[in-house]
CSV table of C-alpha atoms in Angstrom, one decimal:
chain,number,residue,atom,x,y,z
A,1472,UNK,CA,-50.9,48.4,-30.7
A,1473,UNK,CA,-51.6,51.3,-33.0
A,1474,UNK,CA,-52.8,53.3,-29.9
A,1475,UNK,CA,-49.2,53.3,-28.6
A,1476,UNK,CA,-48.2,55.8,-31.3
A,1477,UNK,CA,-45.0,53.9,-32.1
A,1478,UNK,CA,-42.5,55.7,-34.3
A,1479,UNK,CA,-39.5,54.2,-36.1
A,1480,UNK,CA,-36.4,54.0,-33.9
A,1481,UNK,CA,-38.2,54.1,-30.6
A,1482,UNK,CA,-37.3,51.6,-27.9
A,1483,UNK,CA,-40.0,49.6,-26.2
A,1484,UNK,CA,-40.0,47.5,-23.0
A,1485,UNK,CA,-42.6,44.7,-23.1
A,1486,UNK,CA,-43.3,43.5,-19.5
A,1487,UNK,CA,-44.6,39.9,-19.6
A,1488,UNK,CA,-43.7,39.3,-23.3
A,1489,UNK,CA,-44.4,35.6,-23.3
A,1490,UNK,CA,-43.2,34.0,-26.6
A,1491,UNK,CA,-42.6,37.4,-28.1
A,1492,UNK,CA,-45.5,37.6,-30.5
A,1493,UNK,CA,-46.3,41.2,-29.8
A,1494,UNK,CA,-42.6,42.1,-29.8
A,1495,UNK,CA,-42.1,40.7,-33.3
A,1496,UNK,CA,-45.2,42.5,-34.5
A,1497,UNK,CA,-44.0,45.8,-33.1
A,1498,UNK,CA,-40.5,45.5,-34.4
A,1499,UNK,CA,-41.7,44.3,-37.9
A,1500,UNK,CA,-44.5,46.7,-38.4
A,1501,UNK,CA,-43.3,49.9,-36.6
A,1502,UNK,CA,-39.5,49.6,-37.0
A,1503,UNK,CA,-38.9,49.8,-33.2
A,1504,UNK,CA,-36.4,48.1,-31.0
A,1505,UNK,CA,-38.1,45.9,-28.4
A,1506,UNK,CA,-36.8,44.4,-25.1
A,1507,UNK,CA,-39.2,41.7,-23.8
A,1508,UNK,CA,-39.0,40.4,-20.3
A,1509,UNK,CA,-40.9,37.5,-18.7
A,1510,UNK,CA,-40.7,35.4,-15.6
A,1511,UNK,CA,-41.0,32.2,-17.5
A,1512,UNK,CA,-37.8,30.7,-18.8
A,1513,UNK,CA,-39.9,28.4,-21.1
A,1514,UNK,CA,-41.6,31.4,-22.7
A,1515,UNK,CA,-38.3,33.3,-23.1
A,1516,UNK,CA,-36.6,30.2,-24.6
A,1517,UNK,CA,-39.4,29.9,-27.2
A,1518,UNK,CA,-39.2,33.7,-28.0
A,1519,UNK,CA,-35.4,33.4,-28.5
A,1520,UNK,CA,-35.9,30.3,-30.8
A,1521,UNK,CA,-38.5,32.2,-32.8
A,1522,UNK,CA,-36.1,35.2,-33.2
A,1523,UNK,CA,-33.4,33.0,-34.8
A,1524,UNK,CA,-32.9,34.1,-38.4
A,1525,UNK,CA,-35.2,37.1,-38.1
A,1526,UNK,CA,-34.0,40.6,-38.9
A,1527,UNK,CA,-36.1,42.2,-36.1
A,1528,UNK,CA,-34.5,44.4,-33.4
A,1529,UNK,CA,-35.8,42.3,-30.5
A,1530,UNK,CA,-34.1,40.9,-27.4
A,1531,UNK,CA,-35.5,38.7,-24.6
A,1532,UNK,CA,-34.6,38.3,-20.9
A,1533,UNK,CA,-36.0,36.1,-18.2
A,1534,UNK,CA,-36.4,38.7,-15.5
A,1535,UNK,CA,-38.7,39.9,-12.7
A,1536,UNK,CA,-40.1,43.3,-13.5
A,1537,UNK,CA,-39.9,44.2,-9.9
A,1538,UNK,CA,-36.2,43.5,-9.6
A,1539,UNK,CA,-34.9,44.3,-13.1
A,1540,UNK,CA,-33.5,47.8,-13.4
A,1541,UNK,CA,-32.6,49.9,-16.4
A,1542,UNK,CA,-30.8,53.2,-16.7
A,1543,UNK,CA,-33.0,56.3,-16.7
A,1544,UNK,CA,-34.4,57.3,-20.1
A,1545,UNK,CA,-33.9,53.9,-21.6
A,1546,UNK,CA,-37.3,53.4,-23.1
A,1547,UNK,CA,-39.8,55.5,-25.2
A,1548,UNK,CA,-42.7,53.1,-24.5
A,1549,UNK,CA,-43.5,50.5,-21.8
A,1550,UNK,CA,-46.0,48.0,-23.0
A,1551,UNK,CA,-47.8,45.3,-21.0
A,1552,UNK,CA,-51.0,43.5,-21.6
A,1553,UNK,CA,-52.2,40.4,-19.8
A,1554,UNK,CA,-49.5,40.7,-17.1
A,1555,UNK,CA,-51.2,43.6,-15.4
A,1556,UNK,CA,-54.2,41.4,-14.8
A,1557,UNK,CA,-52.2,38.9,-12.7
A,1558,UNK,CA,-49.7,40.9,-10.8
A,1559,UNK,CA,-50.1,42.7,-7.5
A,1560,UNK,CA,-47.5,45.0,-5.9
A,1561,UNK,CA,-47.7,44.7,-2.2
A,1562,UNK,CA,-51.4,44.4,-2.4
A,1563,UNK,CA,-51.8,47.2,-5.0
A,1564,UNK,CA,-52.7,46.7,-8.6
A,1565,UNK,CA,-49.9,46.4,-11.2
A,1566,UNK,CA,-50.8,49.9,-12.6
A,1567,UNK,CA,-49.1,51.3,-9.4
A,1568,UNK,CA,-45.8,49.9,-10.7
A,1569,UNK,CA,-46.0,52.3,-13.7
A,1570,UNK,CA,-44.9,55.1,-11.4
A,1571,UNK,CA,-41.8,53.0,-10.6
A,1572,UNK,CA,-41.1,52.6,-14.3
A,1573,UNK,CA,-41.5,56.3,-15.2
A,1574,UNK,CA,-37.8,57.1,-14.7
A,1575,UNK,CA,-36.7,54.8,-17.5
A,1576,UNK,CA,-39.0,56.5,-19.9
A,1577,UNK,CA,-37.5,59.1,-22.3
A,1578,UNK,CA,-40.8,60.9,-22.8
A,1579,UNK,CA,-44.1,61.6,-21.1
A,1580,UNK,CA,-45.7,58.4,-19.8
A,1581,UNK,CA,-48.9,57.4,-21.5
A,1582,UNK,CA,-51.1,55.0,-19.6
A,1583,UNK,CA,-54.0,53.2,-21.2
A,1584,UNK,CA,-56.2,50.7,-19.6
A,1585,UNK,CA,-59.0,48.5,-20.8
A,1586,UNK,CA,-61.7,46.6,-19.0
A,1587,UNK,CA,-62.7,43.0,-19.5
């Protein structure tokens, strides 16, 4: 996550956040606000349970990233990891969805990929 170049006060969208492990890490170590979304209500429920009593700026929502919308310039960083390996957009790889997300970014979009 250090490659994201996170700075205190930034707002991050985590697509496919699961139980929120990465979100708690980012909020706790980089002093950022994180919104985590995931399709699984079970994962989101666990993430919310884990957040109880913590002083991190995290929130979680059970949402479909293809249907969820945010106002323009809401986020400084959009983060996803394993989700992009499992999702296709009308037969295209998940990375094509990044163009759809670009309007909610406050700054220039940085895209980093890795190979397995």
